[in-house]
Short mmCIF file of C-alpha atoms and ligand atoms in Angstrom, two decimals:
data_model
loop_
_atom_site.label_atom_id
_atom_site.label_comp_id
_atom_site.label_asym_id
_atom_site.label_seq_id
_atom_site.Cartn_x
_atom_site.Cartn_y
_atom_site.Cartn_z
CA UNK O 17 119.45 -66.36 24.62
CA UNK O 18 118.34 -69.96 25.27
CA UNK O 19 120.23 -71.24 28.28
CA UNK O 20 120.42 -74.83 29.47
CA UNK O 21 121.11 -74.91 33.23
CA UNK O 22 122.02 -78.30 34.68
CA UNK O 23 121.36 -78.86 38.39
CA UNK O 24 119.09 -75.81 38.60
CA UNK O 25 116.98 -77.34 41.38
CA UNK O 26 119.96 -77.41 43.73
CA UNK O 27 121.32 -74.67 45.96
CA UNK O 28 123.43 -72.49 43.64
CA UNK O 29 121.66 -73.47 40.42
CA UNK O 30 118.27 -72.31 41.75
CA UNK O 31 119.69 -68.89 42.67
CA UNK O 32 121.24 -68.68 39.21
CA UNK O 33 117.98 -69.50 37.41
CA UNK O 34 116.23 -66.81 39.45
CA UNK O 35 118.94 -64.28 38.60
CA UNK O 36 118.76 -65.09 34.87
CA UNK O 37 114.99 -64.62 34.77
CA UNK O 38 115.18 -61.41 36.79
CA UNK O 39 117.98 -59.75 34.85
CA UNK O 40 117.56 -60.98 31.24
CA UNK O 41 113.99 -60.32 30.04
CA UNK O 42 114.62 -62.07 26.71
CA UNK O 43 116.19 -65.30 28.05
CA UNK O 44 114.67 -68.79 27.85
CA UNK O 45 115.84 -71.10 30.63
CA UNK O 46 115.70 -74.90 30.61
CA UNK O 47 116.56 -76.50 33.93
CA UNK O 48 117.74 -80.12 33.56
CA UNK O 49 117.84 -81.77 36.97
CA UNK O 50 117.62 -85.35 38.18
CA UNK O 51 116.13 -84.28 41.52
CA UNK O 52 118.47 -86.26 43.72
CA UNK O 53 118.17 -85.76 47.49
CA UNK O 54 119.75 -82.31 46.90
CA UNK O 55 117.39 -81.17 44.16
CA UNK O 56 114.22 -79.48 45.32
CA UNK O 57 111.67 -77.80 43.07
CA UNK O 58 110.46 -75.79 46.06
CA UNK O 59 113.67 -73.76 45.65
CA UNK O 60 112.22 -72.37 42.41
CA UNK O 61 108.53 -72.23 43.30
CA UNK O 62 108.46 -68.50 42.49
CA UNK O 63 109.71 -69.16 38.92
CA UNK O 64 107.57 -72.19 38.07
CA UNK O 65 104.86 -70.19 36.26
CA UNK O 66 107.25 -67.99 34.28
CA UNK O 67 106.66 -68.76 30.57
CA UNK O 68 110.40 -68.30 29.91
CA UNK O 69 111.24 -71.16 32.31
CA UNK O 70 111.00 -74.90 31.67
CA UNK O 71 111.89 -77.77 34.00
CA UNK O 72 113.05 -81.12 32.61
CA UNK O 73 113.54 -84.00 35.02
CA UNK O 74 116.46 -86.06 33.78
CA UNK O 75 120.02 -87.22 34.19
CA UNK O 76 123.03 -85.48 32.64
CA UNK O 77 124.39 -88.98 31.93
CA UNK O 78 121.47 -89.60 29.53
CA UNK O 79 123.21 -88.91 26.19
CA UNK O 80 120.07 -88.83 24.06
CA UNK O 81 118.21 -86.44 26.35
CA UNK O 82 121.26 -84.20 26.68
CA UNK O 83 121.83 -84.11 22.88
CA UNK O 84 118.23 -83.03 22.31
CA UNK O 85 118.30 -80.26 24.92
CA UNK O 86 121.73 -79.03 23.87
CA UNK O 87 120.52 -78.76 20.27
CA UNK O 88 117.87 -76.27 21.43
CA UNK O 89 120.30 -74.13 23.46
CA UNK O 90 122.72 -71.27 22.82
CA UNK O 91 124.60 -71.68 26.10
CA UNK O 92 125.03 -74.14 28.96
CA UNK O 93 125.73 -73.40 32.61
CA UNK O 94 126.66 -76.67 34.26
CA UNK O 95 126.02 -76.98 38.00
CA UNK O 96 124.74 -80.57 38.26
CA UNK O 97 126.97 -82.57 40.56
CA UNK O 98 127.20 -84.61 43.69
CA UNK O 99 128.51 -81.87 45.91
CA UNK O 100 129.21 -82.98 49.47
CA UNK O 101 132.68 -84.05 50.61
CA UNK O 102 131.43 -86.17 53.52
CA UNK O 103 129.13 -88.16 51.25
CA UNK O 104 131.98 -88.73 48.80
CA UNK O 105 133.99 -90.27 51.61
CA UNK O 106 131.15 -92.65 52.48
CA UNK O 107 130.35 -93.63 48.86
CA UNK O 108 132.26 -92.08 45.96
CA UNK O 109 130.59 -93.96 43.07
CA UNK O 110 127.82 -91.40 42.37
CA UNK O 111 130.46 -88.66 42.36
CA UNK O 112 132.39 -90.21 39.50
CA UNK O 113 129.19 -91.11 37.69
CA UNK O 114 127.62 -87.64 37.74
CA UNK O 115 130.62 -85.32 38.06
CA UNK O 116 132.86 -87.12 35.54
CA UNK O 117 130.63 -89.20 33.25
CA UNK O 118 127.86 -86.61 33.36
CA UNK O 119 130.27 -83.81 32.38
CA UNK O 120 131.72 -86.03 29.64
CA UNK O 121 128.19 -86.67 28.32
CA UNK O 122 127.46 -82.93 28.20
CA UNK O 123 130.77 -82.19 26.46
CA UNK O 124 130.18 -84.89 23.84
CA UNK O 125 126.86 -83.26 23.01
CA UNK O 126 128.37 -79.76 23.16
CA UNK O 127 130.97 -80.54 20.51
CA UNK O 128 128.25 -81.44 18.01
CA UNK O 129 126.19 -78.23 18.19
CA UNK O 130 126.96 -74.55 17.55
CA UNK O 131 127.00 -73.40 21.18
CA UNK O 132 128.07 -69.88 22.13
CA UNK O 133 129.25 -70.69 25.67
CA UNK O 134 129.64 -73.62 28.09
CA UNK O 135 130.26 -72.51 31.68
CA UNK O 136 131.55 -75.32 33.86
CA UNK O 137 130.97 -74.52 37.54
CA UNK O 138 133.83 -75.92 39.57
CA UNK O 139 135.36 -75.40 43.00
CA UNK O 140 138.45 -74.14 44.83
CA UNK O 141 138.71 -77.61 46.38
CA UNK O 142 140.47 -78.91 43.26
CA UNK O 143 143.63 -77.04 44.40
CA UNK O 144 143.73 -78.89 47.71
CA UNK O 145 144.91 -77.17 50.90
CA UNK O 146 146.73 -73.82 50.52
CA UNK O 147 149.49 -73.03 53.07
CA UNK O 148 149.04 -70.01 55.37
CA UNK O 149 150.07 -66.71 53.76
CA UNK O 150 149.58 -67.98 50.21
CA UNK O 151 146.76 -67.58 47.68
CA UNK O 152 146.34 -69.84 44.67
CA UNK O 153 145.70 -68.47 41.18
CA UNK O 154 144.27 -70.27 38.17
CA UNK O 155 147.67 -71.73 37.21
CA UNK O 156 147.94 -73.54 40.55
CA UNK O 157 148.49 -77.30 40.55
CA UNK O 158 145.45 -79.51 41.12
CA UNK O 159 145.92 -81.56 44.29
CA UNK O 160 142.44 -82.75 45.28
CA UNK O 161 142.11 -84.41 48.68
CA UNK O 162 138.64 -85.98 48.63
CA UNK O 163 136.78 -88.15 46.12
CA UNK O 164 134.48 -85.14 45.57
CA UNK O 165 137.31 -82.78 44.66
CA UNK O 166 139.08 -85.48 42.62
CA UNK O 167 135.92 -85.97 40.54
CA UNK O 168 135.56 -82.20 40.08
CA UNK O 169 139.24 -81.92 39.07
CA UNK O 170 138.73 -84.74 36.55
CA UNK O 171 135.75 -82.90 35.09
CA UNK O 172 137.81 -79.70 34.83
CA UNK O 173 140.45 -81.63 32.85
CA UNK O 174 137.79 -82.96 30.48
CA UNK O 175 136.45 -79.46 29.90
CA UNK O 176 139.91 -78.10 29.06
CA UNK O 177 140.59 -81.02 26.71
CA UNK O 178 137.27 -80.57 24.86
CA UNK O 179 137.90 -76.83 24.55
CA UNK O 180 141.34 -77.47 23.03
CA UNK O 181 140.59 -80.53 20.92
CA UNK O 182 137.10 -79.79 19.64
CA UNK O 183 136.82 -76.05 20.15
CA UNK O 184 133.95 -76.37 22.63
CA UNK O 185 133.50 -72.72 23.77
CA UNK O 186 133.94 -73.65 27.43
CA UNK O 187 135.32 -71.86 30.44
CA UNK O 188 135.76 -73.04 34.03
CA UNK O 189 134.91 -71.21 37.23
CA UNK O 190 136.33 -72.20 40.63
CA UNK O 191 134.49 -70.65 43.56
CA UNK O 192 135.01 -70.72 47.30
CA UNK O 193 132.48 -72.16 49.77
CA UNK O 194 129.03 -70.76 49.09
CA UNK O 195 126.41 -69.93 51.71
CA UNK O 196 122.89 -68.48 51.63
CA UNK O 197 119.22 -69.53 51.53
CA UNK O 198 118.16 -72.94 50.16
CA UNK O 199 121.46 -74.68 50.94
CA UNK O 200 120.98 -78.29 51.94
CA UNK O 201 121.56 -78.62 55.71
CA UNK O 202 124.33 -81.18 55.37
CA UNK O 203 126.75 -78.35 54.49
CA UNK O 204 128.43 -76.56 57.36
CA UNK O 205 126.55 -73.25 57.66
CA UNK O 206 122.97 -74.52 57.19
CA UNK O 207 123.81 -77.54 59.36
CA UNK O 208 124.99 -75.47 62.31
CA UNK O 209 122.20 -72.90 61.91
CA UNK O 210 119.49 -75.54 61.86
CA UNK O 211 121.11 -77.43 64.75
CA UNK O 212 121.35 -74.22 66.79
CA UNK O 213 117.69 -73.43 66.07
CA UNK O 214 116.80 -76.83 67.56
CA UNK O 215 119.23 -76.39 70.51
CA UNK O 216 121.31 -79.28 69.25
CA UNK O 217 125.12 -79.47 69.33
CA UNK O 218 127.14 -77.84 66.55
CA UNK O 219 129.68 -80.46 65.41
CA UNK O 220 133.10 -78.97 64.57
CA UNK O 221 135.55 -81.31 62.93
CA UNK O 222 138.96 -81.50 64.65
CA UNK O 223 140.01 -78.22 66.25
CA UNK O 224 137.59 -76.11 64.16
CA UNK O 225 140.44 -73.89 62.94
CA UNK O 226 140.10 -74.82 59.26
CA UNK O 227 139.82 -71.74 57.04
CA UNK O 228 137.35 -71.18 54.22
CA UNK O 229 136.64 -68.25 51.87
CA UNK O 230 132.86 -67.88 52.36
CA UNK O 231 131.14 -66.50 49.27
CA UNK O 232 127.49 -65.45 49.33
CA UNK O 233 125.59 -67.40 46.68
CA UNK O 234 124.20 -64.18 45.14
CA UNK O 235 127.73 -62.82 44.66
CA UNK O 236 128.72 -66.13 43.05
CA UNK O 237 125.75 -66.04 40.67
CA UNK O 238 126.52 -62.45 39.66
CA UNK O 239 130.04 -63.53 38.73
CA UNK O 240 128.72 -66.48 36.72
CA UNK O 241 126.26 -64.26 34.87
CA UNK O 242 129.08 -61.87 33.98
CA UNK O 243 131.33 -64.70 32.81
CA UNK O 244 128.54 -66.25 30.76
CA UNK O 245 128.47 -62.99 28.80
CA UNK O 246 132.06 -61.81 28.92
CA UNK O 247 134.32 -64.68 30.01
CA UNK O 248 136.97 -65.90 27.55
CA UNK O 249 136.66 -69.40 26.13
CA UNK O 250 139.30 -71.86 27.34
CA UNK O 251 139.96 -69.75 30.46
CA UNK O 252 139.67 -70.54 34.17
CA UNK O 253 138.37 -67.98 36.69
CA UNK O 254 138.69 -68.15 40.48
CA UNK O 255 135.72 -66.62 42.32
CA UNK O 256 136.25 -65.65 45.94
CA UNK O 257 136.24 -62.81 48.41
CA UNK O 258 139.82 -62.92 49.73
CA UNK O 259 138.45 -63.09 53.29
CA UNK O 260 139.33 -65.84 55.74
CA UNK O 261 137.19 -67.26 58.52
CA UNK O 262 137.76 -70.31 60.66
CA UNK O 263 134.88 -72.70 61.19
CA UNK O 264 135.02 -71.90 64.91
CA UNK O 265 134.55 -68.16 64.19
CA UNK O 266 131.57 -68.95 61.99
CA UNK O 267 129.98 -71.21 64.63
CA UNK O 268 130.48 -68.57 67.33
CA UNK O 269 128.93 -65.88 65.12
CA UNK O 270 125.88 -68.07 64.36
CA UNK O 271 125.27 -68.73 68.06
CA UNK O 272 125.60 -65.01 68.84
CA UNK O 273 123.13 -64.12 66.09
CA UNK O 274 120.61 -66.59 67.48
CA UNK O 275 121.25 -65.77 71.14
CA UNK O 276 122.20 -69.40 71.83
CA UNK O 277 124.92 -70.56 74.26
CA UNK O 278 128.47 -71.07 72.98
CA UNK O 279 128.44 -74.38 74.88
CA UNK O 280 126.52 -75.89 71.93
CA UNK O 281 129.87 -75.99 70.08
CA UNK O 282 131.11 -79.57 70.20
CA UNK O 283 134.40 -80.76 68.75
CA UNK O 284 134.09 -84.12 67.03
CA UNK O 285 136.39 -86.49 65.19
CA UNK O 286 138.03 -84.84 62.19
CA UNK O 287 137.11 -85.61 58.58
CA UNK O 288 139.76 -87.76 56.84
CA UNK O 289 142.08 -85.70 54.59
CA UNK O 290 140.37 -82.53 55.80
CA UNK O 291 141.80 -79.55 53.88
CA UNK O 292 143.08 -77.02 56.39
CA UNK O 293 142.75 -73.87 54.33
CA UNK O 294 141.38 -72.66 51.00
CA UNK O 295 142.48 -69.27 49.70
CA UNK O 296 141.87 -68.00 46.18
CA UNK O 297 143.76 -65.33 44.28
CA UNK O 298 141.00 -63.66 42.22
CA UNK O 299 143.07 -60.91 40.57
CA UNK O 300 142.12 -62.20 37.12
CA UNK O 301 138.34 -61.90 37.63
CA UNK O 302 138.75 -58.67 39.59
CA UNK O 303 140.54 -56.99 36.68
CA UNK O 304 138.64 -58.48 33.72
CA UNK O 305 135.71 -58.71 33.27
CA UNK O 306 135.78 -56.89 36.60
CA UNK O 307 133.90 -58.38 39.55
CA UNK O 308 134.12 -58.08 43.31
CA UNK O 309 132.06 -59.68 46.05
CA UNK O 310 129.55 -57.10 47.26
CA UNK O 311 128.11 -58.86 50.33
CA UNK O 312 130.02 -58.54 53.60
CA UNK O 313 130.24 -61.84 55.43
CA UNK O 314 128.70 -60.47 58.66
CA UNK O 315 125.72 -59.14 56.72
CA UNK O 316 125.35 -62.22 54.49
CA UNK O 317 125.55 -64.55 57.49
CA UNK O 318 122.96 -62.55 59.44
CA UNK O 319 120.56 -62.64 56.48
CA UNK O 320 121.17 -66.36 56.00
CA UNK O 321 120.51 -67.14 59.65
CA UNK O 322 117.31 -65.06 59.46
CA UNK O 323 116.21 -66.97 56.35
CA UNK O 324 116.66 -70.38 58.03
CA UNK O 325 114.94 -69.14 61.20
CA UNK O 326 112.05 -67.87 59.05
CA UNK O 327 111.65 -71.09 57.02
CA UNK O 328 111.27 -73.91 59.56
CA UNK O 329 108.93 -75.82 57.17
CA UNK O 330 111.57 -75.87 54.41
CA UNK O 331 114.26 -77.00 56.84
CA UNK O 332 111.95 -79.58 58.39
CA UNK O 333 110.89 -81.08 55.07
CA UNK O 334 114.41 -81.22 53.70
CA UNK O 335 116.04 -82.39 56.87
CA UNK O 336 113.57 -84.97 57.95
CA UNK O 337 112.41 -85.99 54.47
CA UNK O 338 114.99 -86.73 51.81
CA UNK O 339 117.82 -86.35 54.27
CA UNK O 340 116.52 -88.74 56.88
CA UNK O 341 117.66 -91.99 55.32
CA UNK O 342 121.22 -90.80 54.75
CA UNK O 343 121.28 -89.09 58.11
CA UNK O 344 120.21 -92.21 59.91
CA UNK O 345 122.70 -94.38 58.07
CA UNK O 346 125.76 -92.16 58.44
CA UNK O 347 125.26 -89.68 61.24
CA UNK O 348 123.60 -91.66 63.98
CA UNK O 349 126.93 -92.82 65.39
CA UNK O 350 128.23 -89.27 65.41
CA UNK O 351 125.05 -88.02 67.05
CA UNK O 352 125.40 -90.69 69.73
CA UNK O 353 128.98 -89.58 70.35
CA UNK O 354 127.80 -85.99 70.58
CA UNK O 355 125.03 -86.90 72.99
CA UNK O 356 127.50 -88.82 75.17
CA UNK O 357 129.89 -85.86 75.15
CA UNK O 358 127.09 -83.52 76.09
CA UNK O 359 126.00 -85.76 78.95
CA UNK O 360 129.62 -85.57 80.13
CA UNK O 361 129.64 -81.78 79.89
CA UNK O 362 130.97 -81.57 76.31
CA UNK O 363 134.09 -79.82 75.09
CA UNK O 364 133.92 -76.28 73.81
P1 NAD B 23 123.63 -79.13 45.22
O1 NAD B 23 124.05 -80.47 45.73
O2 NAD B 23 122.82 -78.24 46.10
O3 NAD B 23 122.80 -79.29 43.86
C1 NAD B 23 123.18 -80.19 42.87
C2 NAD B 23 122.00 -80.32 41.90
O4 NAD B 23 122.40 -81.21 40.83
C3 NAD B 23 120.76 -80.95 42.54
O5 NAD B 23 119.61 -80.21 42.16
C4 NAD B 23 120.72 -82.36 41.98
O6 NAD B 23 119.41 -82.89 41.87
C5 NAD B 23 121.35 -82.16 40.62
N1 NAD B 23 121.96 -83.39 40.08
C6 NAD B 23 122.79 -84.25 40.73
N2 NAD B 23 123.12 -85.27 39.93
C7 NAD B 23 122.51 -85.05 38.73
C8 NAD B 23 122.48 -85.74 37.49
N3 NAD B 23 123.17 -86.88 37.32
N4 NAD B 23 121.77 -85.22 36.47
C9 NAD B 23 121.05 -84.05 36.63
N5 NAD B 23 121.04 -83.37 37.79
C10 NAD B 23 121.77 -83.85 38.83
O7 NAD B 23 124.98 -78.43 44.77
P2 NAD B 23 125.42 -76.89 44.86
O8 NAD B 23 125.99 -76.64 46.19
O9 NAD B 23 124.32 -76.06 44.34
O10 NAD B 23 126.63 -76.91 43.81
C11 NAD B 23 126.38 -76.72 42.43
C12 NAD B 23 127.71 -76.77 41.68
O11 NAD B 23 128.60 -75.77 42.20
C13 NAD B 23 128.44 -78.11 41.82
O12 NAD B 23 128.99 -78.43 40.57
C14 NAD B 23 129.52 -77.83 42.84
O13 NAD B 23 130.66 -78.64 42.63
C15 NAD B 23 129.83 -76.37 42.57
N6 NAD B 23 130.34 -75.60 43.72
C16 NAD B 23 129.66 -75.62 44.90
C17 NAD B 23 130.12 -74.86 45.97
C18 NAD B 23 129.37 -74.82 47.29
O14 NAD B 23 129.89 -74.25 48.26
N7 NAD B 23 128.19 -75.39 47.39
C19 NAD B 23 131.29 -74.09 45.83
C20 NAD B 23 131.95 -74.10 44.59
C21 NAD B 23 131.45 -74.86 43.54
P1 TYD B 24 131.35 -78.23 54.04
O1 TYD B 24 130.19 -77.32 54.13
O2 TYD B 24 131.13 -79.69 54.04
O3 TYD B 24 132.17 -77.77 52.76
P2 TYD B 24 133.64 -78.23 52.25
O4 TYD B 24 134.06 -79.45 52.95
O5 TYD B 24 133.33 -78.47 50.83
O6 TYD B 24 134.56 -77.05 52.51
O7 TYD B 24 132.35 -77.90 55.23
C1 TYD B 24 132.87 -76.60 55.42
C2 TYD B 24 133.86 -76.67 56.57
O8 TYD B 24 133.15 -77.03 57.76
C3 TYD B 24 134.92 -77.73 56.38
O9 TYD B 24 136.15 -77.28 56.96
C4 TYD B 24 134.39 -78.91 57.16
C5 TYD B 24 133.68 -78.24 58.32
N1 TYD B 24 132.54 -79.00 58.89
C6 TYD B 24 132.48 -79.21 60.26
O10 TYD B 24 133.37 -78.80 61.03
N2 TYD B 24 131.40 -79.92 60.76
C7 TYD B 24 130.41 -80.40 59.95
O11 TYD B 24 129.46 -81.05 60.46
C8 TYD B 24 130.48 -80.16 58.54
C9 TYD B 24 129.42 -80.67 57.62
C10 TYD B 24 131.57 -79.43 58.05
#
């Protein structure tokens, strides 16, 4: 099968490309990626020489490029997106450009070729916050809180419309928060691990009691691979573990794993419209095609922490290279606040 992967140089996409090449000897993979700050070809250095793999630098909003690549493909797995909530709060324009117009551009091309499958990789954030004691299934209302999740919800709506109107063989997946190697250290787990490694404060928004369903990226990619083969067109699939962890628990566990003091935990100003809890009902995927997360959070977190501790060059290049400009523009004030709090003894 010839598979077009968009955003394959990012965190989840790079794991997915690696999984495809490892588990499908006869596949041909084209990775279309714009290489934004989040795209990094180093993430796929071990695949670069594989004759079944091809990298194309380009934008999913480029209709001509997308039409050409789609015409050479049997299936599409669409990861490319602006993916960080905090960035969407600072500047939402790229989120609507890539996540909405980019998805529209792919769908327009998809309706003109005989594709077998179009997997649209979405997120549990489209449902908005889920009250304690409840779990949302695929029929849940979409109530996005951030510009990021609004743009993802809009792209989900486009996918459903193109499946119904034009028969594009698309399905949507909505996964919980991913973690694992190669995740850009602006996201919570790699941010706190790399801060802890440098003995810097771990910033927790608000009271740190927000709940997430942490899904190891390899478990997520296994589910996507299964759905690429056996998912039903026009359907939506939640992908989660059913486990709940507060951010504070995660931060404490990371510090324990690294033997660092709990006093590095620093509570900072909350994120606007911060969703308190995500919780997915995954009964549909669990029963058919039949998938369960295999990696225990304690084990996955330990391995992730070990990976970051063992790859200081990767973290250094990413953090102080592409990230620096954004970091300096948007985080300096927060870092100053943190430093002042620490000088005053901090809060933990
Ligand atoms: P990421 O930010 O690490 O990677 C995104 C990739 O897309 C990068 O390689 C980037 O260069 C590329 N890209 C961005 N704009 C592009 C454009 N216009 N054209 C071509 N390429 C472009 O993101 P991620 O965390 O790997 O997430 C991948 C997908 O999974 C996203 O659609 C995201 O919404 C979804 N998702 C992520 C999570 C998570 O926890 N990270 C959870 C659920 C769903
Ligand atoms: P994040 O990784 O940004 O993912 P999302 O917002 O998509 O869930 O954040 C995960 C959780 O961690 C979320 O509740 C926000 C919180 N968080 C912090 O407390 N401090 C931070 O510096 C960051 C980046 C996130």
